[in-house]
PDB file of C-alpha atoms and ligand atoms in Angstrom:
ATOM      1  CA  UNK A  12      -0.104   0.318  -0.124  1.00  0.00           C
ATOM      2  CA  UNK A  13       2.916   2.746   1.206  1.00  0.00           C
ATOM      3  CA  UNK A  14       4.719   1.570  -2.655  1.00  0.00           C
ATOM      4  CA  UNK A  15       1.520   3.055  -3.994  1.00  0.00           C
ATOM      5  CA  UNK A  16       2.593   6.398  -2.072  1.00  0.00           C
ATOM      6  CA  UNK A  17       5.298   9.019  -2.219  1.00  0.00           C
ATOM      7  CA  UNK A  18       6.565  12.527  -0.760  1.00  0.00           C
ATOM      8  CA  UNK A  19       7.968  14.581  -3.198  1.00  0.00           C
ATOM      9  CA  UNK A  20       9.939  18.445  -2.710  1.00  0.00           C
ATOM     10  CA  UNK A  21       8.488  19.839  -6.011  1.00  0.00           C
ATOM     11  CA  UNK A  22       5.966  22.368  -8.692  1.00  0.00           C
ATOM     12  CA  UNK A  23       3.141  20.281  -8.439  1.00  0.00           C
ATOM     13  CA  UNK A  24       3.008  22.054 -12.237  1.00  0.00           C
ATOM     14  CA  UNK A  25       5.284  20.192 -13.695  1.00  0.00           C
ATOM     15  CA  UNK A  26       3.419  17.212 -12.426  1.00  0.00           C
ATOM     16  CA  UNK A  27       2.226  14.694 -15.091  1.00  0.00           C
ATOM     17  CA  UNK A  28      -0.594  12.766 -14.031  1.00  0.00           C
ATOM     18  CA  UNK A  29      -4.558  11.605 -14.413  1.00  0.00           C
ATOM     19  CA  UNK A  30      -5.168  14.641 -11.765  1.00  0.00           C
ATOM     20  CA  UNK A  31      -3.371  17.143  -9.778  1.00  0.00           C
ATOM     21  CA  UNK A  32      -5.632  18.705  -7.010  1.00  0.00           C
ATOM     22  CA  UNK A  33      -5.169  22.425  -6.265  1.00  0.00           C
ATOM     23  CA  UNK A  34      -6.172  24.340  -3.170  1.00  0.00           C
ATOM     24  CA  UNK A  35      -8.443  26.269  -4.643  1.00  0.00           C
ATOM     25  CA  UNK A  36     -11.215  28.741  -2.949  1.00  0.00           C
ATOM     26  CA  UNK A  37     -14.819  28.601  -3.085  1.00  0.00           C
ATOM     27  CA  UNK A  38     -14.852  30.812  -6.072  1.00  0.00           C
ATOM     28  CA  UNK A  39     -12.885  28.653  -8.123  1.00  0.00           C
ATOM     29  CA  UNK A  40     -11.662  32.615 -10.165  1.00  0.00           C
ATOM     30  CA  UNK A  41      -8.223  31.103  -8.945  1.00  0.00           C
ATOM     31  CA  UNK A  42      -5.621  32.881  -6.559  1.00  0.00           C
ATOM     32  CA  UNK A  43      -2.724  33.442  -5.104  1.00  0.00           C
ATOM     33  CA  UNK A  44      -0.583  30.258  -4.219  1.00  0.00           C
ATOM     34  CA  UNK A  45      -0.397  26.810  -5.990  1.00  0.00           C
ATOM     35  CA  UNK A  46      -3.605  28.113  -7.457  1.00  0.00           C
ATOM     36  CA  UNK A  47      -2.101  31.361  -9.174  1.00  0.00           C
ATOM     37  CA  UNK A  48       0.334  28.372 -10.166  1.00  0.00           C
ATOM     38  CA  UNK A  49      -1.902  26.364 -11.309  1.00  0.00           C
ATOM     39  CA  UNK A  50      -3.824  28.665 -13.078  1.00  0.00           C
ATOM     40  CA  UNK A  51      -0.549  30.596 -15.221  1.00  0.00           C
ATOM     41  CA  UNK A  52       0.668  26.864 -16.350  1.00  0.00           C
ATOM     42  CA  UNK A  53      -2.824  25.559 -17.321  1.00  0.00           C
ATOM     43  CA  UNK A  54      -3.743  28.628 -19.623  1.00  0.00           C
ATOM     44  CA  UNK A  55      -6.880  30.859 -19.276  1.00  0.00           C
ATOM     45  CA  UNK A  56      -9.158  27.924 -20.306  1.00  0.00           C
ATOM     46  CA  UNK A  57      -9.160  26.505 -16.727  1.00  0.00           C
ATOM     47  CA  UNK A  58     -10.349  29.861 -15.867  1.00  0.00           C
ATOM     48  CA  UNK A  59     -12.735  30.588 -17.926  1.00  0.00           C
ATOM     49  CA  UNK A  60     -14.264  26.553 -17.774  1.00  0.00           C
ATOM     50  CA  UNK A  61     -13.647  26.624 -13.404  1.00  0.00           C
ATOM     51  CA  UNK A  62     -16.194  29.894 -14.113  1.00  0.00           C
ATOM     52  CA  UNK A  63     -19.103  27.654 -15.521  1.00  0.00           C
ATOM     53  CA  UNK A  64     -19.132  25.679 -12.581  1.00  0.00           C
ATOM     54  CA  UNK A  65     -20.337  28.318 -10.040  1.00  0.00           C
ATOM     55  CA  UNK A  66     -19.070  28.330  -6.514  1.00  0.00           C
ATOM     56  CA  UNK A  67     -17.727  25.774  -4.625  1.00  0.00           C
ATOM     57  CA  UNK A  68     -18.440  24.511  -0.736  1.00  0.00           C
ATOM     58  CA  UNK A  69     -15.393  24.561   1.477  1.00  0.00           C
ATOM     59  CA  UNK A  70     -14.643  20.620   2.233  1.00  0.00           C
ATOM     60  CA  UNK A  71     -15.808  19.890  -1.532  1.00  0.00           C
ATOM     61  CA  UNK A  72     -14.274  19.359  -5.056  1.00  0.00           C
ATOM     62  CA  UNK A  73     -14.608  20.035  -8.206  1.00  0.00           C
ATOM     63  CA  UNK A  74     -12.972  18.560 -11.715  1.00  0.00           C
ATOM     64  CA  UNK A  75     -12.139  19.860 -14.906  1.00  0.00           C
ATOM     65  CA  UNK A  76      -9.641  19.317 -17.531  1.00  0.00           C
ATOM     66  CA  UNK A  77      -6.255  20.244 -17.051  1.00  0.00           C
ATOM     67  CA  UNK A  78      -5.424  21.866 -20.421  1.00  0.00           C
ATOM     68  CA  UNK A  79      -1.883  23.335 -20.758  1.00  0.00           C
ATOM     69  CA  UNK A  80      -0.871  21.537 -18.018  1.00  0.00           C
ATOM     70  CA  UNK A  81       1.112  17.833 -18.027  1.00  0.00           C
ATOM     71  CA  UNK A  82      -1.262  16.536 -15.553  1.00  0.00           C
ATOM     72  CA  UNK A  83      -5.031  15.490 -17.785  1.00  0.00           C
ATOM     73  CA  UNK A  84      -7.336  16.689 -15.334  1.00  0.00           C
ATOM     74  CA  UNK A  85      -7.567  19.231 -12.622  1.00  0.00           C
ATOM     75  CA  UNK A  86      -9.555  18.644  -9.200  1.00  0.00           C
ATOM     76  CA  UNK A  87     -10.289  21.647  -7.242  1.00  0.00           C
ATOM     77  CA  UNK A  88     -10.916  21.373  -3.547  1.00  0.00           C
ATOM     78  CA  UNK A  89     -11.763  24.225  -1.357  1.00  0.00           C
ATOM     79  CA  UNK A  90      -9.928  23.641   1.782  1.00  0.00           C
ATOM     80  CA  UNK A  91     -11.021  25.522   5.442  1.00  0.00           C
ATOM     81  CA  UNK A  92      -9.582  29.091   6.327  1.00  0.00           C
ATOM     82  CA  UNK A  93      -7.866  27.668   9.737  1.00  0.00           C
ATOM     83  CA  UNK A  94      -9.788  29.861  12.465  1.00  0.00           C
ATOM     84  CA  UNK A  95      -8.256  28.155  15.501  1.00  0.00           C
ATOM     85  CA  UNK A  96      -9.019  24.477  15.265  1.00  0.00           C
ATOM     86  CA  UNK A  97     -13.040  24.728  16.764  1.00  0.00           C
ATOM     87  CA  UNK A  98     -14.975  24.990  13.765  1.00  0.00           C
ATOM     88  CA  UNK A  99     -14.722  21.805  11.971  1.00  0.00           C
ATOM     89  CA  UNK A 100     -11.113  22.825  10.472  1.00  0.00           C
ATOM     90  CA  UNK A 101     -10.086  19.101  10.889  1.00  0.00           C
ATOM     91  CA  UNK A 102     -12.936  17.229   9.197  1.00  0.00           C
ATOM     92  CA  UNK A 103     -14.136  20.045   6.185  1.00  0.00           C
ATOM     93  CA  UNK A 104     -10.205  19.277   5.871  1.00  0.00           C
ATOM     94  CA  UNK A 105     -10.754  15.762   5.601  1.00  0.00           C
ATOM     95  CA  UNK A 106     -13.545  15.905   4.267  1.00  0.00           C
ATOM     96  CA  UNK A 107     -11.566  17.797   0.780  1.00  0.00           C
ATOM     97  CA  UNK A 108      -9.015  14.729   0.906  1.00  0.00           C
ATOM     98  CA  UNK A 109     -12.480  12.158   0.203  1.00  0.00           C
ATOM     99  CA  UNK A 110     -14.309  14.032  -2.410  1.00  0.00           C
ATOM    100  CA  UNK A 111     -11.101  14.551  -4.337  1.00  0.00           C
ATOM    101  CA  UNK A 112     -10.937  10.471  -4.099  1.00  0.00           C
ATOM    102  CA  UNK A 113     -14.941   9.983  -4.977  1.00  0.00           C
ATOM    103  CA  UNK A 114     -13.889  12.661  -8.040  1.00  0.00           C
ATOM    104  CA  UNK A 115     -10.998   9.943  -9.312  1.00  0.00           C
ATOM    105  CA  UNK A 116     -13.327   7.075  -8.874  1.00  0.00           C
ATOM    106  CA  UNK A 117     -16.127   8.660 -10.654  1.00  0.00           C
ATOM    107  CA  UNK A 118     -14.107   9.053 -13.331  1.00  0.00           C
ATOM    108  CA  UNK A 119     -11.893   6.707 -13.551  1.00  0.00           C
ATOM    109  CA  UNK A 120      -8.533   8.208 -12.408  1.00  0.00           C
ATOM    110  CA  UNK A 121      -5.601   5.924 -11.160  1.00  0.00           C
ATOM    111  CA  UNK A 122      -2.804   8.748 -10.804  1.00  0.00           C
ATOM    112  CA  UNK A 123      -2.969  12.040  -8.329  1.00  0.00           C
ATOM    113  CA  UNK A 124      -0.305  14.729  -7.027  1.00  0.00           C
ATOM    114  CA  UNK A 125      -2.053  16.893  -4.283  1.00  0.00           C
ATOM    115  CA  UNK A 126      -0.262  20.216  -2.333  1.00  0.00           C
ATOM    116  CA  UNK A 127      -0.801  20.464   0.838  1.00  0.00           C
ATOM    117  CA  UNK A 128      -4.856  21.622   1.270  1.00  0.00           C
ATOM    118  CA  UNK A 129      -5.276  24.929   3.632  1.00  0.00           C
ATOM    119  CA  UNK A 130      -1.251  25.335   5.046  1.00  0.00           C
ATOM    120  CA  UNK A 131      -0.264  28.236   2.957  1.00  0.00           C
ATOM    121  CA  UNK A 132      -2.562  31.498   2.827  1.00  0.00           C
ATOM    122  CA  UNK A 133      -5.018  29.438   4.579  1.00  0.00           C
ATOM    123  CA  UNK A 134      -3.080  29.275   8.078  1.00  0.00           C
ATOM    124  CA  UNK A 135      -4.156  25.478   8.951  1.00  0.00           C
ATOM    125  CA  UNK A 136      -0.554  24.385  10.928  1.00  0.00           C
ATOM    126  CA  UNK A 137       1.259  21.967   8.909  1.00  0.00           C
ATOM    127  CA  UNK A 138       2.129  19.668  11.568  1.00  0.00           C
ATOM    128  CA  UNK A 139      -2.096  18.813  12.405  1.00  0.00           C
ATOM    129  CA  UNK A 140      -2.863  18.859   8.481  1.00  0.00           C
ATOM    130  CA  UNK A 141      -0.469  16.409   7.447  1.00  0.00           C
ATOM    131  CA  UNK A 142      -1.477  13.586   9.584  1.00  0.00           C
ATOM    132  CA  UNK A 143      -4.977  14.231   8.947  1.00  0.00           C
ATOM    133  CA  UNK A 144      -4.052  14.325   4.617  1.00  0.00           C
ATOM    134  CA  UNK A 145      -1.848  11.091   5.131  1.00  0.00           C
ATOM    135  CA  UNK A 146      -5.512   9.366   6.693  1.00  0.00           C
ATOM    136  CA  UNK A 147      -7.282   9.746   4.488  1.00  0.00           C
ATOM    137  CA  UNK A 148      -4.969   9.014   1.015  1.00  0.00           C
ATOM    138  CA  UNK A 149      -4.089   5.650   3.167  1.00  0.00           C
ATOM    139  CA  UNK A 150      -7.950   4.841   3.366  1.00  0.00           C
ATOM    140  CA  UNK A 151      -8.431   5.704  -0.019  1.00  0.00           C
ATOM    141  CA  UNK A 152      -5.419   3.813  -1.050  1.00  0.00           C
ATOM    142  CA  UNK A 153      -7.069   0.730   1.121  1.00  0.00           C
ATOM    143  CA  UNK A 154      -9.929   1.062  -0.399  1.00  0.00           C
ATOM    144  CA  UNK A 155      -9.108   1.170  -3.888  1.00  0.00           C
ATOM    145  CA  UNK A 156      -6.831  -1.158  -5.782  1.00  0.00           C
ATOM    146  CA  UNK A 157      -7.663   0.949  -8.993  1.00  0.00           C
ATOM    147  CA  UNK A 158      -5.277   4.043  -6.922  1.00  0.00           C
ATOM    148  CA  UNK A 159      -1.840   3.491  -8.765  1.00  0.00           C
ATOM    149  CA  UNK A 160       0.288   6.106  -7.541  1.00  0.00           C
ATOM    150  CA  UNK A 161      -0.719   8.883  -5.196  1.00  0.00           C
ATOM    151  CA  UNK A 162       2.077  11.520  -4.752  1.00  0.00           C
ATOM    152  CA  UNK A 163       1.948  14.373  -1.932  1.00  0.00           C
ATOM    153  CA  UNK A 164       4.339  17.482  -3.670  1.00  0.00           C
ATOM    154  CA  UNK A 165       5.307  19.225  -0.771  1.00  0.00           C
ATOM    155  CA  UNK A 166       6.662  22.560  -2.495  1.00  0.00           C
ATOM    156  CA  UNK A 167       9.652  23.846   0.478  1.00  0.00           C
ATOM    157  CA  UNK A 168      12.312  21.362   2.358  1.00  0.00           C
ATOM    158  CA  UNK A 169      10.420  21.838   5.514  1.00  0.00           C
ATOM    159  CA  UNK A 170       7.120  20.538   4.681  1.00  0.00           C
ATOM    160  CA  UNK A 171       8.219  17.758   3.088  1.00  0.00           C
ATOM    161  CA  UNK A 172       9.760  16.258   6.501  1.00  0.00           C
ATOM    162  CA  UNK A 173       6.860  17.494   8.134  1.00  0.00           C
ATOM    163  CA  UNK A 174       5.227  14.941   5.454  1.00  0.00           C
ATOM    164  CA  UNK A 175       7.837  12.373   6.405  1.00  0.00           C
ATOM    165  CA  UNK A 176       7.687  12.295  10.003  1.00  0.00           C
ATOM    166  CA  UNK A 177       4.029  11.873  10.130  1.00  0.00           C
ATOM    167  CA  UNK A 178       4.409   8.987   7.662  1.00  0.00           C
ATOM    168  CA  UNK A 179       6.940   7.501   9.815  1.00  0.00           C
ATOM    169  CA  UNK A 180       4.575   8.130  13.300  1.00  0.00           C
TER     170      UNK A 180
HETATM  171  P1  ADP B  10      -4.349  27.443   0.470  1.00  0.00           P
HETATM  172  O1  ADP B  10      -4.746  28.620   0.691  1.00  0.00           O
HETATM  173  O2  ADP B  10      -5.077  26.327   0.949  1.00  0.00           O
HETATM  174  O3  ADP B  10      -3.835  27.409   1.909  1.00  0.00           O
HETATM  175  P2  ADP B  10      -1.849  27.569  -0.488  1.00  0.00           P
HETATM  176  O4  ADP B  10      -1.823  27.784  -1.811  1.00  0.00           O
HETATM  177  O5  ADP B  10      -1.761  29.222   0.116  1.00  0.00           O
HETATM  178  O6  ADP B  10      -3.653  27.334  -0.046  1.00  0.00           O
HETATM  179  O7  ADP B  10      -0.786  26.862   0.184  1.00  0.00           O
HETATM  180  C1  ADP B  10      -0.983  25.555  -0.164  1.00  0.00           C
HETATM  181  C2  ADP B  10       0.444  24.677  -0.299  1.00  0.00           C
HETATM  182  O8  ADP B  10       0.595  24.947  -1.399  1.00  0.00           O
HETATM  183  C3  ADP B  10       1.184  25.452   1.287  1.00  0.00           C
HETATM  184  O9  ADP B  10       2.046  24.502   1.628  1.00  0.00           O
HETATM  185  C4  ADP B  10       2.201  26.160  -0.739  1.00  0.00           C
HETATM  186  O10 ADP B  10       3.259  26.175   0.467  1.00  0.00           O
HETATM  187  C5  ADP B  10       2.133  25.044  -1.364  1.00  0.00           C
HETATM  188  N1  ADP B  10       2.349  25.569  -2.828  1.00  0.00           N
HETATM  189  C6  ADP B  10       2.198  26.941  -3.509  1.00  0.00           C
HETATM  190  N2  ADP B  10       2.695  26.539  -5.290  1.00  0.00           N
HETATM  191  C7  ADP B  10       2.896  25.630  -5.190  1.00  0.00           C
HETATM  192  C8  ADP B  10       3.201  24.337  -6.343  1.00  0.00           C
HETATM  193  N3  ADP B  10       3.311  25.565  -6.943  1.00  0.00           N
HETATM  194  N4  ADP B  10       3.608  23.272  -6.098  1.00  0.00           N
HETATM  195  C9  ADP B  10       3.181  22.655  -4.985  1.00  0.00           C
HETATM  196  N5  ADP B  10       2.903  23.213  -3.872  1.00  0.00           N
HETATM  197  C10 ADP B  10       2.570  24.913  -3.923  1.00  0.00           C
END
């Protein structure tokens, strides 16, 4: 199971996979951080498709094509904004991963790369987010033998170390 899970440091816009996951906001209209990087790399057609989808509530996800990205699809997942940890943030974060995997299944996708959802501008502490992300990824890998590879792409070496530690724990 864990041989189908990999943690790498890098830029998710360079990853070739059936889908990459975007840490989007509810408007699906683009933003900063990984969202901005994905929209820049995919081109304006991605924004045009996103704007046909309407709003996406926190904890949910929507799928589009990948356009100029090496990835075939983008799954736009809206993570929670950190508000201190007592406003359902853990469950909403878990829900992003679960809904992303549900879209993978629905569309017959086998390889996916995730960024560390909510741990940038949205302020979710990465030490708390990493075990939630990894728990949901492991659960999906156990339930779904058709999943070939799940990659978590960490932007910094520090973030990679946090996830590596959480994976070993
Ligand atoms: P959020 O608003 O959900 O917190 P951010 O984009 O601000 O989303 O941050 C989510 C994570 O994505 C952060 O760890 C950030 O460092 C990382 N990140 C930013 N750009 C990229 C990229 N090109 N590839 C992978 N991860 C990225």
